[in-house]
Coordinates of N, CA and C in Angstrom, one line a residue:
M21 N 0.8 -1.2 0.0 CA 0.0 0.0 0.0 C 0.9 1.2 0.0
N22 N 0.8 2.0 -1.0 CA 1.6 3.2 -1.2 C 0.9 4.4 -0.6
L23 N 1.0 4.6 0.7 CA 0.4 5.8 1.3 C 1.5 6.8 1.6
S24 N 1.1 8.1 1.6 CA 2.1 9.1 1.9 C 2.4 9.1 3.4
A25 N 3.5 9.8 3.8 CA 3.9 9.9 5.2 C 2.8 10.6 6.0
E26 N 2.1 11.6 5.4 CA 1.0 12.3 6.1 C -0.2 11.3 6.4
A27 N -0.5 10.5 5.4 CA -1.6 9.5 5.6 C -1.3 8.5 6.7
W28 N 0.0 8.0 6.7 CA 0.4 7.1 7.8 C 0.3 7.8 9.1
L29 N 0.7 9.1 9.2 CA 0.6 9.9 10.4 C -0.8 9.9 11.0
V30 N -1.8 10.2 10.1 CA -3.2 10.3 10.5 C -3.7 8.9 10.9
L31 N -3.3 7.9 10.2 CA -3.7 6.5 10.6 C -3.1 6.1 11.9
L32 N -1.9 6.4 12.1 CA -1.2 6.1 13.4 C -1.9 6.8 14.5
A33 N -2.2 8.1 14.4 CA -2.9 8.8 15.4 C -4.3 8.2 15.8
T34 N -5.0 7.9 14.7 CA -6.3 7.3 14.9 C -6.2 5.9 15.6
G35 N -5.2 5.1 15.2 CA -5.0 3.8 15.8 C -4.6 3.9 17.2
L36 N -3.7 4.8 17.6 CA -3.3 5.0 19.0 C -4.5 5.5 19.8
Y37 N -5.3 6.3 19.3 CA -6.5 6.8 20.0 C -7.4 5.7 20.3
L38 N -7.8 4.9 19.3 CA -8.7 3.8 19.5 C -8.1 2.7 20.4
Y39 N -6.8 2.4 20.3 CA -6.1 1.4 21.1 C -6.2 1.8 22.6
D40 N -5.9 3.1 22.8 CA -5.9 3.6 24.2 C -7.3 3.6 24.8
A41 N -8.4 3.8 23.9 CA -9.7 3.9 24.4 C -10.3 2.5 24.8
L42 N -9.8 1.5 24.1 CA -10.3 0.1 24.3 C -10.2 -0.4 25.7
L43 N -11.2 -0.9 26.3 CA -11.2 -1.5 27.6 C -11.4 -3.0 27.5
L44 N -10.8 -3.8 28.4 CA -11.0 -5.2 28.5 C -11.7 -5.4 29.9
L45 N -12.9 -5.9 29.8 CA -13.7 -6.1 31.0 C -13.8 -7.6 31.5
R46 N -13.7 -7.8 32.8 CA -13.9 -9.1 33.3 C -15.4 -9.4 33.2
H47 N -15.7 -10.7 33.4 CA -17.1 -11.2 33.2 C -18.0 -10.5 34.3
D48 N -17.4 -10.1 35.4 CA -18.2 -9.5 36.5 C -18.0 -8.0 36.6
E49 N -17.8 -7.3 35.4 CA -17.6 -5.9 35.4 C -18.5 -5.3 34.3
L50 N -18.9 -4.1 34.6 CA -19.6 -3.2 33.6 C -19.0 -1.8 33.7
V51 N -19.4 -1.0 32.7 CA -18.9 0.4 32.7 C -20.1 1.3 32.8
L52 N -20.0 2.3 33.6 CA -21.0 3.4 33.6 C -20.4 4.5 32.8
V53 N -21.3 5.0 31.9 CA -20.9 6.1 31.0 C -21.7 7.3 31.3
R54 N -21.0 8.4 31.5 CA -21.8 9.7 31.8 C -22.3 10.3 30.5
S55 N -23.6 10.3 30.4 CA -24.2 10.8 29.2 C -24.7 12.2 29.4
A56 N -25.4 12.7 28.4 CA -25.9 14.1 28.5 C -26.9 14.2 29.7
G57 N -26.8 15.4 30.4 CA -27.7 15.6 31.5 C -27.1 15.1 32.8
G58 N -25.9 14.5 32.7 CA -25.3 14.0 33.9 C -25.7 12.6 34.3
R59 N -26.5 11.9 33.5 CA -27.0 10.5 33.8 C -25.9 9.6 33.5
W60 N -25.8 8.4 34.2 CA -24.9 7.4 34.0 C -25.6 6.2 33.4
R61 N -25.1 5.7 32.2 CA -25.7 4.6 31.6 C -24.8 3.4 31.7
P62 N -25.3 2.2 32.0 CA -24.4 1.0 32.0 C -24.1 0.5 30.6
A63 N -22.9 0.0 30.5 CA -22.5 -0.7 29.2 C -21.7 -1.9 29.5
F64 N -21.8 -2.9 28.7 CA -21.1 -4.2 28.9 C -20.2 -4.5 27.7
G65 N -19.2 -5.4 27.9 CA -18.3 -5.7 26.9 C -19.0 -6.6 25.9
A66 N -18.2 -7.0 24.8 CA -18.7 -7.9 23.8 C -18.7 -9.3 24.3
N67 N -19.8 -9.8 24.7 CA -19.9 -11.2 25.3 C -19.6 -12.3 24.3
G68 N -19.8 -12.0 23.0 CA -19.6 -13.1 22.0 C -18.2 -13.5 21.8
W69 N -17.2 -12.6 22.0 CA -15.8 -13.0 21.8 C -14.9 -12.3 22.8
K70 N -13.8 -12.8 23.1 CA -12.9 -12.3 24.2 C -11.5 -12.1 23.7
I71 N -10.8 -11.3 24.4 CA -9.4 -11.0 24.2 C -8.7 -11.4 25.5
A72 N -7.8 -12.4 25.5 CA -7.2 -12.9 26.7 C -8.2 -13.2 27.9
G73 N -9.3 -13.7 27.5 CA -10.3 -14.1 28.4 C -11.2 -13.0 28.9
Q74 N -11.0 -11.8 28.4 CA -11.8 -10.6 28.8 C -12.6 -10.1 27.7
E75 N -13.7 -9.4 28.0 CA -14.6 -8.8 27.0 C -14.2 -7.4 26.6
P76 N -13.9 -7.2 25.3 CA -13.5 -5.9 24.8 C -14.7 -5.0 24.7
W77 N -14.5 -3.7 25.1 CA -15.5 -2.7 25.0 C -14.9 -1.4 24.5
L78 N -15.4 -0.8 23.5 CA -14.9 0.5 23.0 C -15.9 1.6 23.2
P79 N -15.6 2.6 24.0 CA -16.5 3.7 24.1 C -16.7 4.5 22.8
N80 N -17.7 5.3 22.8 CA -18.1 6.0 21.6 C -16.9 6.9 21.2
P81 N -16.2 6.6 20.1 CA -15.0 7.4 19.7 C -15.3 8.8 19.4
L82 N -16.6 9.2 19.2 CA -17.0 10.6 18.9 C -17.4 11.3 20.1
A83 N -17.3 10.7 21.3 CA -17.6 11.4 22.5 C -16.6 11.2 23.6
P84 N -15.3 11.7 23.4 CA -14.3 11.5 24.3 C -14.5 12.3 25.6
W85 N -15.4 13.2 25.7 CA -15.7 13.9 26.9 C -16.5 13.2 28.0
Q86 N -17.0 12.0 27.6 CA -17.8 11.3 28.6 C -17.0 10.5 29.6
A87 N -17.2 10.9 30.9 CA -16.5 10.2 31.9 C -17.0 8.7 32.0
L88 N -16.1 7.9 32.6 CA -16.4 6.4 32.7 C -16.1 6.0 34.1
A89 N -16.8 5.0 34.6 CA -16.6 4.3 35.9 C -16.7 2.8 35.7
R90 N -15.7 2.1 36.1 CA -15.7 0.7 36.1 C -16.3 0.1 37.3
V91 N -17.3 -0.7 37.2 CA -18.0 -1.3 38.4 C -18.0 -2.8 38.4
R92 N -17.6 -3.4 39.5 CA -17.6 -4.8 39.6 C -18.8 -5.2 40.4
W93 N -19.5 -6.3 39.9 CA -20.7 -6.8 40.6 C -20.4 -8.2 41.0
K94 N -21.2 -8.7 42.0 CA -21.1 -10.0 42.6 C -22.0 -11.0 41.9
L95 N -21.4 -11.9 41.2 CA -22.2 -12.9 40.4 C -23.1 -13.7 41.3
D96 N -22.6 -14.0 42.5 CA -23.4 -14.9 43.4 C -24.5 -14.1 44.1
Q97 N -24.6 -12.8 43.9 CA -25.7 -12.1 44.5 C -26.6 -11.4 43.4
G98 N -26.0 -11.0 42.3 CA -26.8 -10.4 41.3 C -27.5 -9.1 41.8
L99 N -28.8 -9.0 41.5 CA -29.6 -7.8 41.9 C -29.9 -7.7 43.4
A100 N -29.5 -8.8 44.1 CA -29.7 -8.8 45.5 C -28.6 -8.1 46.3
E101 N -27.6 -7.7 45.6 CA -26.5 -7.0 46.2 C -27.0 -5.7 46.9
A102 N -26.4 -5.4 48.0 CA -26.9 -4.3 48.8 C -26.5 -3.0 48.1
A103 N -27.3 -1.9 48.2 CA -27.0 -0.6 47.6 C -25.9 0.0 48.4
A104 N -25.2 0.9 47.7 CA -24.0 1.6 48.3 C -24.4 2.7 49.3
G105 N -25.6 3.1 49.2 CA -26.0 4.2 50.0 C -25.8 5.5 49.3
E106 N -24.7 6.3 49.8 CA -24.4 7.5 49.2 C -23.5 7.2 48.0
L107 N -24.0 7.6 46.8 CA -23.2 7.3 45.5 C -22.1 8.3 45.4
R108 N -21.0 7.8 44.9 CA -19.8 8.6 44.6 C -19.3 8.1 43.2
L109 N -19.4 9.0 42.2 CA -18.9 8.7 40.9 C -18.0 9.8 40.5
P110 N -17.1 9.5 39.5 CA -16.1 10.5 39.1 C -16.7 11.8 38.7
R111 N -16.1 12.9 39.1 CA -16.6 14.2 38.7 C -15.5 14.9 37.9
I112 N -15.8 15.2 36.7 CA -14.9 15.9 35.8 C -15.5 17.2 35.4
G113 N -14.7 18.3 35.5 CA -15.2 19.6 35.2 C -15.3 19.9 33.8
R114 N -15.9 21.1 33.5 CA -16.2 21.5 32.1 C -14.9 21.7 31.3
L115 N -13.9 22.3 31.9 CA -12.7 22.7 31.1 C -12.1 21.4 30.4
P116 N -11.8 20.4 31.1 CA -11.2 19.2 30.4 C -12.1 18.5 29.4
R117 N -13.4 18.6 29.7 CA -14.4 17.9 28.8 C -14.4 18.7 27.5
I118 N -14.4 20.0 27.6 CA -14.4 20.8 26.4 C -13.0 20.7 25.7
G119 N -12.0 20.6 26.5 CA -10.6 20.5 26.0 C -10.4 19.3 25.1
V120 N -10.9 18.1 25.6 CA -10.7 16.9 24.8 C -11.5 16.9 23.5
A121 N -12.7 17.6 23.6 CA -13.5 17.7 22.3 C -12.8 18.5 21.3
L122 N -12.2 19.7 21.8 CA -11.5 20.5 20.8 C -10.2 19.9 20.3
L123 N -9.5 19.1 21.2 CA -8.3 18.4 20.8 C -8.6 17.4 19.8
G124 N -9.7 16.6 19.9 CA -10.1 15.6 18.9 C -10.4 16.3 17.6
L125 N -11.1 17.4 17.6 CA -11.4 18.1 16.4 C -10.2 18.6 15.7
T126 N -9.3 19.2 16.5 CA -8.0 19.7 16.0 C -7.2 18.6 15.3
M127 N -7.1 17.4 16.0 CA -6.2 16.3 15.6 C -6.8 15.6 14.4
F128 N -8.1 15.3 14.4 CA -8.7 14.4 13.4 C -9.5 15.1 12.3
V129 N -9.6 16.5 12.5 CA -10.3 17.2 11.4 C -9.3 18.3 10.9
A130 N -8.9 19.2 11.7 CA -8.1 20.3 11.3 C -6.7 19.9 10.7
L131 N -6.1 19.0 11.4 CA -4.7 18.5 11.0 C -4.8 17.8 9.6
P132 N -5.7 16.8 9.4 CA -5.8 16.3 8.1 C -6.1 17.3 7.0
L133 N -7.0 18.3 7.4 CA -7.3 19.3 6.4 C -6.1 20.1 6.0
C134 N -5.2 20.4 6.9 CA -4.0 21.1 6.6 C -3.0 20.2 5.8
L135 N -2.9 18.9 6.2 CA -2.0 18.0 5.5 C -2.4 17.7 4.1
F136 N -3.7 17.5 3.9 CA -4.1 17.0 2.6 C -4.8 18.0 1.6
V137 N -5.3 19.1 2.2 CA -6.1 20.0 1.4 C -5.3 21.4 1.3
L138 N -5.0 22.0 2.4 CA -4.4 23.3 2.4 C -2.9 23.2 2.0
R139 N -2.2 22.1 2.6 CA -0.8 21.9 2.3 C 0.0 23.2 2.6
H140 N -0.3 23.8 3.7 CA 0.4 25.0 4.0 C 1.2 24.8 5.4
T141 N 2.5 25.1 5.3 CA 3.3 24.8 6.5 C 2.9 25.6 7.7
A142 N 2.6 26.9 7.5 CA 2.2 27.8 8.6 C 0.9 27.3 9.2
A143 N 0.0 26.9 8.4 CA -1.3 26.5 9.0 C -1.1 25.2 9.7
T144 N -0.3 24.3 9.2 CA 0.0 23.0 9.9 C 0.6 23.3 11.3
L145 N 1.6 24.2 11.3 CA 2.3 24.5 12.6 C 1.3 25.2 13.6
A146 N 0.4 26.0 13.1 CA -0.6 26.6 13.9 C -1.6 25.6 14.5
V147 N -1.9 24.6 13.7 CA -2.8 23.5 14.3 C -2.1 22.7 15.3
I148 N -0.8 22.4 15.1 CA 0.0 21.7 16.1 C 0.1 22.5 17.4
A149 N 0.3 23.8 17.3 CA 0.4 24.6 18.5 C -1.0 24.6 19.2
A150 N -2.1 24.7 18.4 CA -3.4 24.6 19.0 C -3.6 23.3 19.7
M151 N -3.1 22.2 19.2 CA -3.2 20.9 19.8 C -2.6 20.9 21.2
Y152 N -1.4 21.5 21.3 CA -0.7 21.5 22.6 C -1.3 22.5 23.6
A153 N -1.9 23.5 23.0 CA -2.7 24.4 23.9 C -3.9 23.7 24.5
C154 N -4.6 22.9 23.7 CA -5.7 22.1 24.2 C -5.2 21.1 25.3
I155 N -4.0 20.4 25.0 CA -3.5 19.5 25.9 C -3.2 20.1 27.3
A156 N -2.6 21.3 27.2 CA -2.3 22.1 28.5 C -3.6 22.4 29.2
A157 N -4.6 22.8 28.5 CA -5.9 23.1 29.2 C -6.5 21.9 29.8
V158 N -6.5 20.8 29.1 CA -7.0 19.5 29.6 C -6.3 19.1 30.8
L159 N -5.0 19.1 30.8 CA -4.2 18.6 32.0 C -4.4 19.5 33.2
L160 N -4.5 20.8 32.9 CA -4.7 21.8 34.0 C -6.0 21.5 34.7
G161 N -7.1 21.4 33.9 CA -8.4 21.1 34.5 C -8.4 19.7 35.2
L162 N -7.8 18.7 34.6 CA -7.9 17.4 35.1 C -7.1 17.2 36.4
R163 N -6.0 18.0 36.5 CA -5.2 17.9 37.7 C -6.0 18.3 38.9
R164 N -6.7 19.3 38.9 CA -7.6 19.8 40.0 C -8.6 18.7 40.3
D165 N -9.3 18.2 39.3 CA -10.3 17.2 39.5 C -9.8 15.9 40.1
A166 N -8.6 15.5 39.5 CA -8.1 14.2 39.9 C -7.6 14.2 41.4
L167 N -6.8 15.2 41.7 CA -6.3 15.3 43.1 C -7.4 15.5 44.1
A168 N -8.4 16.2 43.7 CA -9.5 16.4 44.7 C -10.3 15.2 45.0
Q169 N -10.2 14.2 44.1 CA -10.9 12.9 44.2 C -10.0 11.8 44.7
G170 N -8.8 12.1 45.1 CA -7.9 11.1 45.7 C -7.0 10.4 44.8
L171 N -6.8 10.9 43.6 CA -5.8 10.2 42.7 C -4.4 10.7 43.1
A172 N -3.5 9.7 43.2 CA -2.2 10.0 43.7 C -1.5 11.0 42.7
P173 N -0.7 12.0 43.2 CA 0.0 12.9 42.3 C 0.9 12.2 41.4
G174 N 1.6 11.1 41.8 CA 2.5 10.4 40.9 C 1.8 9.8 39.8
V175 N 0.6 9.2 40.0 CA -0.2 8.6 39.0 C -0.6 9.7 38.0
F176 N -1.0 10.8 38.4 CA -1.4 11.9 37.5 C -0.2 12.4 36.7
R177 N 0.9 12.5 37.3 CA 2.1 13.0 36.6 C 2.5 12.0 35.5
L178 N 2.4 10.7 35.7 CA 2.7 9.8 34.7 C 1.7 9.9 33.5
L179 N 0.4 10.0 33.9 CA -0.6 10.2 32.9 C -0.4 11.4 32.0
A180 N 0.0 12.5 32.7 CA 0.2 13.8 32.0 C 1.4 13.6 31.1
L181 N 2.5 12.9 31.5 CA 3.6 12.7 30.6 C 3.2 11.9 29.4
E182 N 2.4 10.9 29.5 CA 2.0 10.1 28.4 C 1.1 11.0 27.4
C183 N 0.3 11.9 28.0 CA -0.5 12.8 27.1 C 0.3 13.7 26.3
V184 N 1.4 14.3 26.9 CA 2.3 15.2 26.2 C 3.1 14.5 25.2
A185 N 3.6 13.3 25.5 CA 4.4 12.5 24.6 C 3.6 11.9 23.5
C186 N 2.4 11.6 23.7 CA 1.5 11.0 22.7 C 0.2 11.7 22.7
P187 N 0.0 12.7 21.9 CA -1.2 13.5 21.9 C -2.5 12.7 21.7
P188 N -2.5 11.6 20.9 CA -3.8 10.9 20.8 C -4.2 10.3 22.1
F189 N -3.3 10.0 23.0 CA -3.7 9.5 24.3 C -4.5 10.6 25.1
C190 N -4.1 11.8 24.9 CA -4.7 12.9 25.6 C -6.2 13.1 25.2
V191 N -6.6 12.7 24.0 CA -8.0 12.7 23.7 C -8.8 11.9 24.6
N192 N -8.2 10.8 25.2 CA -8.8 9.9 26.1 C -8.6 10.4 27.6
A193 N -8.1 11.5 27.8 CA -7.7 11.9 29.2 C -8.8 11.9 30.2
V194 N -10.0 12.4 29.8 CA -11.1 12.4 30.7 C -11.5 11.0 31.1
R195 N -11.5 10.1 30.1 CA -11.8 8.7 30.4 C -10.7 8.1 31.3
R196 N -9.4 8.4 31.0 CA -8.3 7.8 31.8 C -8.4 8.2 33.2
V197 N -8.6 9.5 33.5 CA -8.7 10.0 34.9 C -9.9 9.4 35.6
S198 N -11.1 9.5 34.9 CA -12.3 9.0 35.6 C -12.2 7.5 35.9
L199 N -11.6 6.7 35.1 CA -11.4 5.3 35.3 C -10.5 5.0 36.5
R200 N -9.6 6.0 36.8 CA -8.7 5.8 37.9 C -9.3 6.3 39.3
V201 N -10.4 6.9 39.2 CA -11.1 7.4 40.5 C -12.0 6.3 40.9
A202 N -11.8 5.7 42.1 CA -12.6 4.6 42.6 C -14.0 5.0 42.8
P203 N -15.0 4.4 42.2 CA -16.4 4.8 42.4 C -17.0 4.1 43.6
H204 N -18.0 4.7 44.2 CA -18.7 4.1 45.3 C -20.2 3.8 44.8
V205 N -20.4 2.7 44.2 CA -21.6 2.3 43.6 C -21.7 0.8 43.5
T206 N -22.9 0.2 43.6 CA -23.1 -1.2 43.4 C -24.1 -1.5 42.3
L207 N -24.2 -2.8 42.0 CA -25.2 -3.2 40.9 C -26.6 -2.8 41.3
A208 N -26.9 -2.8 42.6 CA -28.3 -2.5 43.0 C -28.6 -1.0 42.7
D209 N -27.6 -0.2 42.8 CA -27.7 1.3 42.5 C -28.0 1.4 41.0
V210 N -27.2 0.7 40.2 CA -27.4 0.7 38.7 C -28.7 0.3 38.3
A211 N -29.2 -0.9 39.0 CA -30.5 -1.4 38.6 C -31.6 -0.5 39.0
S212 N -31.5 0.2 40.1 CA -32.5 1.2 40.5 C -32.6 2.3 39.5
Q213 N -31.5 2.8 39.1 CA -31.5 3.9 38.1 C -32.1 3.4 36.7
E214 N -31.7 2.2 36.3 CA -32.3 1.7 35.0 C -33.8 1.4 35.1
A215 N -34.2 0.9 36.3 CA -35.7 0.7 36.5 C -36.4 2.0 36.4
A216 N -35.9 3.1 36.9 CA -36.6 4.4 36.9 C -36.6 4.9 35.4
A217 N -35.7 4.5 34.6 CA -35.6 4.9 33.2 C -36.3 3.9 32.3
G218 N -36.8 2.8 32.8 CA -37.5 1.8 32.0 C -36.6 1.0 31.2
R219 N -35.3 0.8 31.6 CA -34.3 0.0 30.9 C -33.8 -1.2 31.6
L220 N -34.6 -1.6 32.6 CA -34.1 -2.7 33.5 C -34.0 -4.1 32.7
D221 N -34.8 -4.3 31.8 CA -34.8 -5.6 31.1 C -33.5 -5.9 30.4
E222 N -32.9 -4.9 29.7 CA -31.7 -5.0 29.1 C -30.5 -5.3 30.1
L223 N -30.6 -4.6 31.2 CA -29.6 -4.9 32.2 C -29.7 -6.3 32.7
K224 N -30.9 -6.8 33.0 CA -31.1 -8.2 33.4 C -30.5 -9.2 32.4
R225 N -30.8 -8.9 31.1 CA -30.4 -9.8 30.0 C -28.9 -9.9 30.0
Q226 N -28.2 -8.8 30.1 CA -26.7 -8.8 30.1 C -26.2 -9.6 31.3
L227 N -26.8 -9.4 32.5 CA -26.3 -10.1 33.7 C -26.5 -11.6 33.5
Q228 N -27.7 -11.9 33.0 CA -28.0 -13.4 32.8 C -27.0 -14.1 31.9
L229 N -26.7 -13.4 30.8 CA -25.7 -14.0 29.9 C -24.4 -14.3 30.6
R230 N -23.9 -13.5 31.5 CA -22.7 -13.7 32.1 C -22.7 -14.7 33.3
V231 N -23.9 -14.7 34.0 CA -24.1 -15.7 35.0 C -24.1 -17.1 34.4
N232 N -24.9 -17.2 33.3 CA -25.0 -18.5 32.6 C -23.7 -19.0 32.1
E233 N -22.9 -18.1 31.6 CA -21.6 -18.4 31.0 C -20.7 -19.0 32.1
Q234 N -20.8 -18.4 33.3 CA -19.9 -18.9 34.4 C -20.4 -20.3 34.9
I235 N -21.8 -20.5 34.9 CA -22.3 -21.8 35.3 C -21.8 -22.9 34.4
E236 N -21.8 -22.6 33.1 CA -21.4 -23.6 32.1 C -19.9 -23.9 32.2
A237 N -19.1 -22.9 32.7 CA -17.7 -23.1 32.8 C -17.3 -23.8 34.0
L238 N -18.1 -23.9 35.0 CA -17.8 -24.5 36.3 C -17.9 -26.0 36.2
P239 N -17.0 -26.8 36.9 CA -17.2 -28.2 36.9 C -18.3 -28.6 37.8
E240 N -18.9 -29.8 37.5 CA -20.0 -30.3 38.4 C -19.5 -30.5 39.8
G241 N -20.3 -30.0 40.8 CA -19.9 -30.1 42.2 C -19.1 -29.0 42.7
S242 N -18.9 -27.9 41.9 CA -18.2 -26.8 42.4 C -18.9 -26.1 43.5
A243 N -18.2 -25.6 44.5 CA -18.8 -24.9 45.6 C -19.6 -23.6 45.2
R244 N -19.2 -23.0 44.1 CA -19.8 -21.8 43.7 C -21.1 -22.0 42.9
L245 N -21.3 -23.3 42.4 CA -22.4 -23.5 41.5 C -23.8 -23.2 42.1
P246 N -24.1 -23.6 43.4 CA -25.4 -23.4 43.9 C -25.8 -21.9 44.0
A247 N -24.8 -21.0 44.4 CA -25.0 -19.6 44.5 C -25.3 -19.0 43.1
L248 N -24.5 -19.4 42.1 CA -24.7 -18.9 40.7 C -26.1 -19.4 40.2
Q249 N -26.4 -20.6 40.4 CA -27.7 -21.1 39.9 C -28.9 -20.3 40.6
A250 N -28.7 -20.0 41.9 CA -29.7 -19.2 42.6 C -29.8 -17.8 41.9
T251 N -28.7 -17.2 41.6 CA -28.7 -15.9 40.9 C -29.4 -16.0 39.6
A252 N -29.1 -17.1 38.8 CA -29.7 -17.3 37.5 C -31.3 -17.4 37.6
R253 N -31.7 -18.2 38.6 CA -33.2 -18.3 38.8 C -33.8 -17.0 39.2
S254 N -33.1 -16.2 40.1 CA -33.6 -14.9 40.5 C -33.8 -14.0 39.3
L255 N -32.8 -14.0 38.4 CA -32.9 -13.1 37.2 C -34.0 -13.6 36.3
D256 N -34.2 -14.9 36.2 CA -35.3 -15.5 35.4 C -36.6 -15.0 35.9
R257 N -36.8 -15.0 37.2 CA -38.0 -14.6 37.8 C -38.2 -13.1 37.6
E258 N -37.1 -12.3 37.7 CA -37.3 -10.9 37.5 C -37.6 -10.6 36.0
A259 N -37.1 -11.4 35.1 CA -37.3 -11.2 33.7 C -38.8 -11.5 33.3
E260 N -39.4 -12.4 34.1 CA -40.8 -12.8 33.8 C -41.8 -11.8 34.3
R261 N -41.4 -10.8 35.2 CA -42.3 -9.9 35.7 C -42.8 -8.8 34.7

């Protein structure tokens, strides 16, 4: 394939962005995605196929400003798991969320436009300068949010270094920081929210898929089997309501 150096650069940036965004989830994990209006929607990995025994999940590539929270649930309890009480989910301010959106537009729209259409050195340099201005704004806003929510300064410094060294990683900066902030939420809290929004059936279906998968994988006589079978029956009853 005879591609120009500029085309390879854009493909590399896109590949690095998607690679960094991809999550591998355990069978007992889901992701909460902060959608418009501040609501958190649950998402599950691709149950049909796995990478190294884990379910791949790719967040919306066109919405890098959406914060994420990884939640682990108990297979042997399912929806019977106790609620967390006071919910605590990652809080990301407006500056970094706007910053990653602008950085994505600059990197994946303005830069290719300069490289393939305008072909003007000054315009290309101006776009690169704008990219690093966005990176600075994103990291400045995220530092305040991250440290206020208990993220270790050393962890944030390493993340910031990666963002400066590899700008496509910075487009995922809101996701990366929010995933490192430990949430205080359980499956019962997620189910309560989904029930209020009329989406509980899909949540039950996803849970049931994973519980049944674990039941099939366990050997006969396993100590975990009765608890998982009880969870499966409970989800069956819930689904029939």
